[in-house]
Short mmCIF file of C-alpha atoms in Angstrom, two decimals:
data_model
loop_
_atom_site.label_atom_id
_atom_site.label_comp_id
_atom_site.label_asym_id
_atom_site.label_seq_id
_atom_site.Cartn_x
_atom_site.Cartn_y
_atom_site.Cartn_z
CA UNK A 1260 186.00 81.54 161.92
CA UNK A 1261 184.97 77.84 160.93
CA UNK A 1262 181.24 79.06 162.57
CA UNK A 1263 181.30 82.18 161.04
CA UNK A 1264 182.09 80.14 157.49
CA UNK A 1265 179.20 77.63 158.14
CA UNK A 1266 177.07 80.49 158.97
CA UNK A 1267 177.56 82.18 155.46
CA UNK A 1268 177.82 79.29 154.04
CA UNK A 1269 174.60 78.11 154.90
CA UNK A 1270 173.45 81.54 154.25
CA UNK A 1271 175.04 81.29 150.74
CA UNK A 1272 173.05 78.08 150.52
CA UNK A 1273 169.68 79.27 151.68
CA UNK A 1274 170.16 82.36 149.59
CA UNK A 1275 171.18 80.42 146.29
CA UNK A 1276 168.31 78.04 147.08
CA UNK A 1277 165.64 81.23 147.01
CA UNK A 1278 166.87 82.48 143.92
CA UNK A 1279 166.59 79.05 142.42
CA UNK A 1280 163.17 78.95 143.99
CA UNK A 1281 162.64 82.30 142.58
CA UNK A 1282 163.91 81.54 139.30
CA UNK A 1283 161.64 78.46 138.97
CA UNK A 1284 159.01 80.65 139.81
CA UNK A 1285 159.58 83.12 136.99
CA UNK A 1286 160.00 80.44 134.90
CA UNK A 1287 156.76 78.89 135.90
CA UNK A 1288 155.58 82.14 135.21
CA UNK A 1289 156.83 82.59 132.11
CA UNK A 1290 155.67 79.14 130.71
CA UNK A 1291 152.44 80.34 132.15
CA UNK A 1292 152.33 83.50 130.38
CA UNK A 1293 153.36 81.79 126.81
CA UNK A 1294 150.45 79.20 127.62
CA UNK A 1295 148.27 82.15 128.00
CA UNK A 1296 149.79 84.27 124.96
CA UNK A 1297 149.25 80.70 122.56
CA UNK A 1298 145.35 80.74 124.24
CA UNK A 1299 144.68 84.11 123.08
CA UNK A 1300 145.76 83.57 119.92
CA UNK A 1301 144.18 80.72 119.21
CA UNK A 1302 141.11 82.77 120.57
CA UNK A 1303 141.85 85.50 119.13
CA UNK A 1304 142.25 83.26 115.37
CA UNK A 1305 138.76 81.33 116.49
CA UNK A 1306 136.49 84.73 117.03
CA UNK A 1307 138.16 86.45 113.92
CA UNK A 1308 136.68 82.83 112.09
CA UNK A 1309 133.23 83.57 113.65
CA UNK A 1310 133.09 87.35 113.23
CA UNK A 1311 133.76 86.62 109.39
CA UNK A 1312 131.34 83.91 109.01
CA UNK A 1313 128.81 85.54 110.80
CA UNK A 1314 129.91 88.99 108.51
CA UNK A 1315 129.52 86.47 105.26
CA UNK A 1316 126.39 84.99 106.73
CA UNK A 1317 124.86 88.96 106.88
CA UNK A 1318 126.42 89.71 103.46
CA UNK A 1319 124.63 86.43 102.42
CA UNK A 1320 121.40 87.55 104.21
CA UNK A 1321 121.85 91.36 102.29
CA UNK A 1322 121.96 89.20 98.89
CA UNK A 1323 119.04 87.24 99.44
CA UNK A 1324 116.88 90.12 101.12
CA UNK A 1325 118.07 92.16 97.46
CA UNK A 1326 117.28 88.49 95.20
CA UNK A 1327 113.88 89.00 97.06
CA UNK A 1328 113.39 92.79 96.81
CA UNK A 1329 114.32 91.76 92.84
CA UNK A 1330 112.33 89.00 92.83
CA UNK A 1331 109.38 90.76 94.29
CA UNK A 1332 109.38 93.63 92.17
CA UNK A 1333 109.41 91.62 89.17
CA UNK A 1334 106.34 89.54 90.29
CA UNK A 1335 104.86 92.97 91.12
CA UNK A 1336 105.35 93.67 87.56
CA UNK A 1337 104.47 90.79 86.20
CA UNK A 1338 101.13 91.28 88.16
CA UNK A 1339 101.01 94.77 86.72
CA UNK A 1340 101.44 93.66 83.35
CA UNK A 1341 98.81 90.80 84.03
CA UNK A 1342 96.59 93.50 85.15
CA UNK A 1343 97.35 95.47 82.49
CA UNK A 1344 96.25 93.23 79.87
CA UNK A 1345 93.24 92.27 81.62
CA UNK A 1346 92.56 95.72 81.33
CA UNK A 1347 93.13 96.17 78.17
CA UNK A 1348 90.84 92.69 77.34
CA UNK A 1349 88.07 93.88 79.24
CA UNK A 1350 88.41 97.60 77.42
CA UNK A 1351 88.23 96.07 73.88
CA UNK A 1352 85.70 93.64 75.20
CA UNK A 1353 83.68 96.45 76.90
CA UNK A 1354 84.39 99.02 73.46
CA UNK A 1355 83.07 96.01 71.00
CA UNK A 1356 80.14 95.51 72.94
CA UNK A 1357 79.36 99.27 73.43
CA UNK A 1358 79.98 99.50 69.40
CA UNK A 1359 77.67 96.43 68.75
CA UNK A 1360 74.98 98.09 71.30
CA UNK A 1361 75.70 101.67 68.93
CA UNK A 1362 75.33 99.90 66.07
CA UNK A 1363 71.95 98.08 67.32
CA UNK A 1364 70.77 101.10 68.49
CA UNK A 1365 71.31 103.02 65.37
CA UNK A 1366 69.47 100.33 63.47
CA UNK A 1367 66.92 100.31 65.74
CA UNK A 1368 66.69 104.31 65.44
CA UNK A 1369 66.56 103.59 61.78
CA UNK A 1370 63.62 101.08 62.50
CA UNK A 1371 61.97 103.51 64.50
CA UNK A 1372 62.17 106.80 62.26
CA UNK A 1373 60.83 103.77 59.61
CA UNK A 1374 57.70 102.95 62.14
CA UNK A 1375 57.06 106.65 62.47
CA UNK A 1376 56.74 107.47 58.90
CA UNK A 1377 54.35 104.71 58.81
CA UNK A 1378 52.53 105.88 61.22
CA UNK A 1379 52.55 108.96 59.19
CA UNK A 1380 51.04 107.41 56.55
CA UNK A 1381 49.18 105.03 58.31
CA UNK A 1382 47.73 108.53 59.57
CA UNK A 1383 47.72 110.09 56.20
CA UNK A 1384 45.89 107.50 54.76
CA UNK A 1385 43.34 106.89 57.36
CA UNK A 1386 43.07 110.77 57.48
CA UNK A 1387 42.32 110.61 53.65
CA UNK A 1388 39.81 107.32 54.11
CA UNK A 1389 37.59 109.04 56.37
CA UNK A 1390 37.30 112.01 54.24
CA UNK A 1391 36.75 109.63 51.47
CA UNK A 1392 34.01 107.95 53.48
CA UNK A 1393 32.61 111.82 54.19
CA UNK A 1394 33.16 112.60 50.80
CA UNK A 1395 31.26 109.16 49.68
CA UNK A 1396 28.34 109.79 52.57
CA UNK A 1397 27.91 113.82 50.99
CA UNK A 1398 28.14 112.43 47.35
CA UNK A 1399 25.27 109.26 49.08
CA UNK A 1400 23.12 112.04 50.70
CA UNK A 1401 23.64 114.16 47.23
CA UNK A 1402 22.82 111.78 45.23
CA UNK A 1403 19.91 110.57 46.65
CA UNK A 1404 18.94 114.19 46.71
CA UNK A 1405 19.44 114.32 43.75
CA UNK A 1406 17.63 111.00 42.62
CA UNK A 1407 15.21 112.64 45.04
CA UNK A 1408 14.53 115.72 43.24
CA UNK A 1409 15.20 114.18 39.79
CA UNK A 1410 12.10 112.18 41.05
CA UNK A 1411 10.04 114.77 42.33
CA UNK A 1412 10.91 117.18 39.36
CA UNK A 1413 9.89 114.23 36.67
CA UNK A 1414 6.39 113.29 38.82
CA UNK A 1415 5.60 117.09 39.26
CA UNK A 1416 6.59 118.44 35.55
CA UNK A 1417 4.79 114.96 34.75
CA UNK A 1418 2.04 115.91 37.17
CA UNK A 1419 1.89 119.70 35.14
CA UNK A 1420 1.79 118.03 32.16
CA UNK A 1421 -0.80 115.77 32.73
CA UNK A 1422 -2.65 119.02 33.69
CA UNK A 1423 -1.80 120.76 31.50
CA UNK A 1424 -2.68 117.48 28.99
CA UNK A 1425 -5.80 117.12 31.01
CA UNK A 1426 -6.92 120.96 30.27
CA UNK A 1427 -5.77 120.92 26.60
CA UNK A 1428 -7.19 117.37 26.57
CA UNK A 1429 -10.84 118.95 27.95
CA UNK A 1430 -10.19 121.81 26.20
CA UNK A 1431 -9.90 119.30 22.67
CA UNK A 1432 -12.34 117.39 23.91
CA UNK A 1433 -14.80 120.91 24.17
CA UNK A 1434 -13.66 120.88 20.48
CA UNK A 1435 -13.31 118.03 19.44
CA UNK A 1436 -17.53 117.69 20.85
CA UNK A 1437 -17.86 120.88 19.00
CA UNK A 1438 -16.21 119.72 16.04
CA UNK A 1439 -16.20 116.20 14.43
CA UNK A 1440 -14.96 113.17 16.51
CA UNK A 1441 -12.38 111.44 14.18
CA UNK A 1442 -10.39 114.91 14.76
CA UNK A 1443 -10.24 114.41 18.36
CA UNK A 1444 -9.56 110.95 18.19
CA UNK A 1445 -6.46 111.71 16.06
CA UNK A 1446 -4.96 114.55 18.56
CA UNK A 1447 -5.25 112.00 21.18
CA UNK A 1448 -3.47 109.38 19.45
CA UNK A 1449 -1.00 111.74 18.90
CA UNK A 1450 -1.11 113.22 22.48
CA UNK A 1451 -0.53 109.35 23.50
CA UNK A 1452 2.42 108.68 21.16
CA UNK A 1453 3.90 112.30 23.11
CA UNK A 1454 3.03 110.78 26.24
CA UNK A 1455 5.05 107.80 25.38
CA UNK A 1456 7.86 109.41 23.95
CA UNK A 1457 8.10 111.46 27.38
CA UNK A 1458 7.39 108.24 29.53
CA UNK A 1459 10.48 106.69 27.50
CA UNK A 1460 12.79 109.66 28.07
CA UNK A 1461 11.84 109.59 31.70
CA UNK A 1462 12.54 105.68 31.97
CA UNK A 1463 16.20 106.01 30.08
CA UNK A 1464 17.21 108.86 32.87
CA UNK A 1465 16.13 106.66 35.61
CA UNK A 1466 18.28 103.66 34.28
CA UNK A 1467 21.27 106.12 34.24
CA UNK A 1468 20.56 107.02 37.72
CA UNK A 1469 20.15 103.78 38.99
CA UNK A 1470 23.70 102.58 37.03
CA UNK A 1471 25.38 105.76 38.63
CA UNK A 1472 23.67 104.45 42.00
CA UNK A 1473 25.21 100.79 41.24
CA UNK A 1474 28.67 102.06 40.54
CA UNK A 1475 28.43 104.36 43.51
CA UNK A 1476 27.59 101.07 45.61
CA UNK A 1477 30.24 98.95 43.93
CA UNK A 1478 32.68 102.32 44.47
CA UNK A 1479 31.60 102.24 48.62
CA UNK A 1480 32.00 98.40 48.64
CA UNK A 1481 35.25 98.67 47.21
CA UNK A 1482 36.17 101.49 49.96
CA UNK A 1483 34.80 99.15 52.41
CA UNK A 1484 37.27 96.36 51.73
CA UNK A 1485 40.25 99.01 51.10
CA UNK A 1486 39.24 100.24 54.78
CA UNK A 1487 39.09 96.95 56.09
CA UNK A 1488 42.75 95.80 54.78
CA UNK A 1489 43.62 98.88 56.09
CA UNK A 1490 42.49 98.83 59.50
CA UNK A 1491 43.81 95.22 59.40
CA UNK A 1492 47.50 96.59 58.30
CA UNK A 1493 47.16 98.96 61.08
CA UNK A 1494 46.41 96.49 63.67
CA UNK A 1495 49.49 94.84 62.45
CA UNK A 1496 51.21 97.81 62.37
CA UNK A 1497 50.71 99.08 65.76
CA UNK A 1498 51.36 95.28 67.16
CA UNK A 1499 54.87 95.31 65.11
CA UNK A 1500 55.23 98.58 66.49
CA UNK A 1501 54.53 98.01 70.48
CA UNK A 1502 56.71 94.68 69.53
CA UNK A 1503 59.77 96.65 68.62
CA UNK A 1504 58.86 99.45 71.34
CA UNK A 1505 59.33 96.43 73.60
CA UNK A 1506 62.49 95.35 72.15
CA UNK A 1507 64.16 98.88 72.23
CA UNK A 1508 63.27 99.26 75.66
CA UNK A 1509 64.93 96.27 76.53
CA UNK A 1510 67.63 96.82 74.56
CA UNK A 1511 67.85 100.10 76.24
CA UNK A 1512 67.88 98.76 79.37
CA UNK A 1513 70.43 96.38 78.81
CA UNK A 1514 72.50 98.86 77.18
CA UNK A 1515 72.01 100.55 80.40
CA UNK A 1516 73.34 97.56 82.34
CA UNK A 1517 75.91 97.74 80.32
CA UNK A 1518 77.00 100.81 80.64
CA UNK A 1519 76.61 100.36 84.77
CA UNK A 1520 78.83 97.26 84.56
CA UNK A 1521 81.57 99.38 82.54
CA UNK A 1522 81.43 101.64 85.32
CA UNK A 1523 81.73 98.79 88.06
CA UNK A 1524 84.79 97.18 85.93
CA UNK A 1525 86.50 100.44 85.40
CA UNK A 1526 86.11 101.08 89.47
CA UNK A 1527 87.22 97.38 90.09
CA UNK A 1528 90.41 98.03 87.98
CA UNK A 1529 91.10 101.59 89.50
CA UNK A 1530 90.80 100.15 92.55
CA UNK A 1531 93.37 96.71 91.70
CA UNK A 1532 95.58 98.93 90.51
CA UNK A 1533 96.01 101.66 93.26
CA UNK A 1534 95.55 98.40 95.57
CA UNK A 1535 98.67 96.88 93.54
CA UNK A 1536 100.51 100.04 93.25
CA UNK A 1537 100.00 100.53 96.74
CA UNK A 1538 101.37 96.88 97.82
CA UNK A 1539 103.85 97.48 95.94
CA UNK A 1540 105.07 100.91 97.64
CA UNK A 1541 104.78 98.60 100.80
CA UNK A 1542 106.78 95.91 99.28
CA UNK A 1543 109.73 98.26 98.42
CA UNK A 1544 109.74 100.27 100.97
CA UNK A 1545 109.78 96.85 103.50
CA UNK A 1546 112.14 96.08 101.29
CA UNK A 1547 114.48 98.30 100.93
CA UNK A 1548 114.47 99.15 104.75
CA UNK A 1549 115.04 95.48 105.40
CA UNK A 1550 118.09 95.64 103.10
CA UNK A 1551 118.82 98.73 104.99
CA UNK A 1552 118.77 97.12 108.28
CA UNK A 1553 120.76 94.46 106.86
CA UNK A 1554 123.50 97.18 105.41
CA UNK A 1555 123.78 98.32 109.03
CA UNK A 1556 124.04 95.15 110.48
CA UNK A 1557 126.79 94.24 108.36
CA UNK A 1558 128.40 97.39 109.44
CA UNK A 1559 128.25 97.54 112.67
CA UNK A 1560 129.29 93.98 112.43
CA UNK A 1561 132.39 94.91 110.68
CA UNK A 1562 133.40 97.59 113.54
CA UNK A 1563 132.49 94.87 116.06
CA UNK A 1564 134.39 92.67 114.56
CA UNK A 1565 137.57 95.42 114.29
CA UNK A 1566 137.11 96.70 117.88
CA UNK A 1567 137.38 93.17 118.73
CA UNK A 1568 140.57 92.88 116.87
CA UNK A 1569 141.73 95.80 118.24
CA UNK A 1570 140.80 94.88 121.71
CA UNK A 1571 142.57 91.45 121.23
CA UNK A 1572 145.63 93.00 119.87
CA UNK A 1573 145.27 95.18 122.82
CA UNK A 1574 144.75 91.83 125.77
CA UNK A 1575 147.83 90.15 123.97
CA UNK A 1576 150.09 93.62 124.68
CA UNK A 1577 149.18 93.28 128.37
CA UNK A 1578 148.69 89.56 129.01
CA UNK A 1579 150.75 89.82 132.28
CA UNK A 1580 148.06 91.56 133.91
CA UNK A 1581 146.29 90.04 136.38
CA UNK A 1582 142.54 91.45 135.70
CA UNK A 1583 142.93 89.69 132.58
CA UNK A 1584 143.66 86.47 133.92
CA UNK A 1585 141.41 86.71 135.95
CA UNK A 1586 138.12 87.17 133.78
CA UNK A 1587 139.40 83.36 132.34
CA UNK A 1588 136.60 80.99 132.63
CA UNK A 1589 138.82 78.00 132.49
CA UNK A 1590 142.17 77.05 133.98
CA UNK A 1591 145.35 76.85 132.49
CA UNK A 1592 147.58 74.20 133.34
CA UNK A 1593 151.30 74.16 132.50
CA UNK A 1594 153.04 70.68 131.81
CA UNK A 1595 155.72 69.98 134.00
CA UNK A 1596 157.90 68.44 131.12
CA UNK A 1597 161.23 69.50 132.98
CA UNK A 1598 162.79 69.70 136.18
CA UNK A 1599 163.62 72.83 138.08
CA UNK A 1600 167.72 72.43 137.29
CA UNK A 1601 167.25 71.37 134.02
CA UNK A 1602 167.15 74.80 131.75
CA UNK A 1603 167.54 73.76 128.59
CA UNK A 1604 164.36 71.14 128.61
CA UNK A 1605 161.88 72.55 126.25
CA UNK A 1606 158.57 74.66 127.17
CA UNK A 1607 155.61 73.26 127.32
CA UNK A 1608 154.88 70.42 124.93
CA UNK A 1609 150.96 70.70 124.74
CA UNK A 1610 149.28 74.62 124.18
CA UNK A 1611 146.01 74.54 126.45
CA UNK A 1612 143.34 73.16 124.36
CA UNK A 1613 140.19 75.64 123.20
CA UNK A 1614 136.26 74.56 122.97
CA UNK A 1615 133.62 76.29 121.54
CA UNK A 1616 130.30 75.73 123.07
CA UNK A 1617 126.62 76.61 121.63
CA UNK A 1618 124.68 78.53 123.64
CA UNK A 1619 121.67 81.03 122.89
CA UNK A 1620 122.15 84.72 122.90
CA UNK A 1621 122.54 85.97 126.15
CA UNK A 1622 123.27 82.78 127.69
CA UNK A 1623 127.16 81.66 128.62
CA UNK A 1624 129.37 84.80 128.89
CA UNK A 1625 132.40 85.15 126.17
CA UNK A 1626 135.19 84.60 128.31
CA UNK A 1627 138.39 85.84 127.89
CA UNK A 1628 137.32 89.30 126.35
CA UNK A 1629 137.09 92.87 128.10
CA UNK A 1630 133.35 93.76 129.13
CA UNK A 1631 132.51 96.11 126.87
CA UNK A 1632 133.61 93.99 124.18
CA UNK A 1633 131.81 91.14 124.69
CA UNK A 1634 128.68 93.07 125.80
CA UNK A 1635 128.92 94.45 121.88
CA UNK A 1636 129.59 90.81 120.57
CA UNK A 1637 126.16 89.99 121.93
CA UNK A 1638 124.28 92.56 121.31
CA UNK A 1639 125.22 92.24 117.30
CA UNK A 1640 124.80 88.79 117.12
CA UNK A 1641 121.19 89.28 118.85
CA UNK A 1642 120.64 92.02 116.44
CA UNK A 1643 122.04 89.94 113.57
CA UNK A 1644 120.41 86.45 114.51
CA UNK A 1645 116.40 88.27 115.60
CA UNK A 1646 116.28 84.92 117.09
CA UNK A 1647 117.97 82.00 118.31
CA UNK A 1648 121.31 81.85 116.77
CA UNK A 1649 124.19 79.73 117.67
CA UNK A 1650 127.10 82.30 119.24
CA UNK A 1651 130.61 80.46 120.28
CA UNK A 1652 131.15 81.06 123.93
CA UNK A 1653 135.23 80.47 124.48
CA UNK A 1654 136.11 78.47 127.07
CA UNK A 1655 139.98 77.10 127.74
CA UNK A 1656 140.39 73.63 129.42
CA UNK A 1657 144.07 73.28 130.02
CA UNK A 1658 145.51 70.07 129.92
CA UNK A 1659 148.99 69.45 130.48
CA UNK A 1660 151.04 66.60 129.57
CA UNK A 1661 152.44 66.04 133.07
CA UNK A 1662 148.84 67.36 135.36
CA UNK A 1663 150.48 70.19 137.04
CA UNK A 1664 148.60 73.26 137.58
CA UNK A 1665 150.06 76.69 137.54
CA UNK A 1666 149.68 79.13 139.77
CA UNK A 1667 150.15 83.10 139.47
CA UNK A 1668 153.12 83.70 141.33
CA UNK A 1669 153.34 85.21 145.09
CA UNK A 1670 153.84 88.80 145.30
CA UNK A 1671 156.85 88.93 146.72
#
């Protein structure tokens, strides 16, 4: 009886010494399991900081890509309105010079309907001086006809009277023989005093034709010097003339140039403004797809950033799982601040202390999170960086107070 009393005695003992090794386990456990519930919240607290900085860091972005779309398209409109009033400078410019060039050229139209009728009467009256120099060389070759016949009329009815004086003269003379002599002498004193009288006639018509032939001499020097200032003013004429042919073909010419370089400005202009209305399409399109791409970004974010929560929500529901634990980069050590038999000692003094570490996108894995999760959490901060960002990686160094590490318990 006394064995079979040691024997459950000691197998009361043995027995009440497993379940107090048991129940120090499950209390090691259990400490372990609060260290690990405190981890992932303070996790859980740090990644729900960085999801909303990085979601106001992408709102921040979106504001400055829309300052810049704003900016931009009011420097594209100031540029437009620049170019506008270039435009319009360079049309008034362009319009007063094309009105000044009218205006010269209707002056010089005037000039030259001006030179024409000159020429006209340049034409006109050199028309009329040579007909006044044929008219002068008729009335020459008339009047010395005349003069000529005038002449040979007086010496031949001079010539017939002589004759005819001559046969009266013989025929007084037969008389005059045949009568007394102081008769004939008489008749031809007479006869002489006719003679005379005739002579004196003839003499006075020759002195008017020689004063008709001085004023028609006078009349032809005159014309002479009237043709000579006239071919003189025509000389000048036509020189004036070729002189201001000269200047209106220049001034056509230049009008011309003109003309070509209103056509090369209006070209230039089309073409800066379908080159600035083209940039800025470009511009708004860039940037309103970058603002796009930043809208989506933000988005996608903000479900990243919720299906983290959720997933978090989800780890802390299950933390006793051991796939979980096990995807901890870190350890997690439990301070042994009380004995096995004391019960009442408090849990563990000192929560296991978190560090975030830089590292480049796709670098150091999140720890701590489900797969899928943190694959997501990288690719949107690759997406929302383009480049090398900073991304906290979580990793948990615990420390205890006492330096004892916890294990997970033995399946029993």
């Amino acid at each position: 009886a006394q064995a079979q009393a040691q024997v459950q005695t000691q197998t009361q003992v043995q027995t009440q010494a497993q379940a107090q090794r048991r129940c120090d386990d499950l209390w090691q456990q259990n400490q372990a399991l609060a260290c690990q519930r405190g981890a992932l919240e303070e996790e859980k607290r740090d990644l729900a900081a960085y999801l909303k900085r990085l979601l106001l860091q992408k709102e921040a972005e979106a504001e400055q890509l829309l300052e810049r779309l704003q900016d931009q398209s009011r420097a594209a409109q100031r540029d437009g309105d620049d170019l506008r009033r270039q435009q319009d400078l360079l049309t008034q410019d362009m319009q007063r010079r094309v009105d000044a060039l009218r205006s010269e050229n209707r002056s010089l139209a005037e000039t030259l309907a001006g030179l024409q009728q000159f020429q006209e009467q340049r034409e006109e009256l050199m028309g009329r001086v040579e007909s006044m120099e044929k008219q002068l060389a008729s009335q020459k070759v008339e009047h010395r006809d005349d003069v000529h016949s005038v002449e040979m009329k007086a010496l031949m009815e001079k010539r017939r009277q002589l004759e005819l004086h001559m046969t009266a003269m013989a025929a007084e003379v037969q008389q005059q023989v045949e009568q007394k002599v102081p008769e004939s002498t008489r008749l031809a004193l007479q006869e002489n005093l006719e003679v005379k009288e005739r002579l004196g006639r003839l003499s006075q018509h020759v002195q008017v034709l020689t004063e008709e032939n001085a004023a028609l001499r006078d009349g032809r020097r005159r014309l002479s010097v009237d043709l000579e200032v006239l071919e003189q003013m025509l000389s000048e004429t036509t020189r004036t003339s070729c002189i201001r042919k000269k200047v209106v073909e220049q001034l056509t010419e230049k009008c011309r140039q003109l003309q070509a370089e209103q056509e090369v400005w209006k070209q230039q202009t089309e073409q800066v403004q379908s080159r600035r209305a083209e940039l800025q399409a470009e511009t708004e399109e860039r940037l309103e797809a970058e603002l796009e791409e930043a809208r989506g970004r933000s988005f996608r974010m903000k479900s990243v950033t919720e299906e983290a929560a959720l997933g978090l929500q989800h780890a802390l529901t299950v933390t006793g799982a051991p796939p979980f634990r096990g995807r901890l980069s870190g350890n997690v050590t439990q301070p042994a601040c009380r004995s096995p038999a004391d019960s009442s000692a408090p849990p563990c003094g000192r929560r296991p202390s978190l560090t975030l570490h830089s590292s480049p996108p796709g670098g150091a894995s999140r720890s701590g999170l489900q797969p899928g999760l943190a694959a997501r959490v990288e690719a949107a901060d690759a997406e929302a960086a383009g480049g090398p960002a900073q991304t906290p990686s979580l990793h948990r160094r615990g420390q205890s107070a006492c330096g004892g590490s916890v294990s997970p318990p033995p399946d029993q």
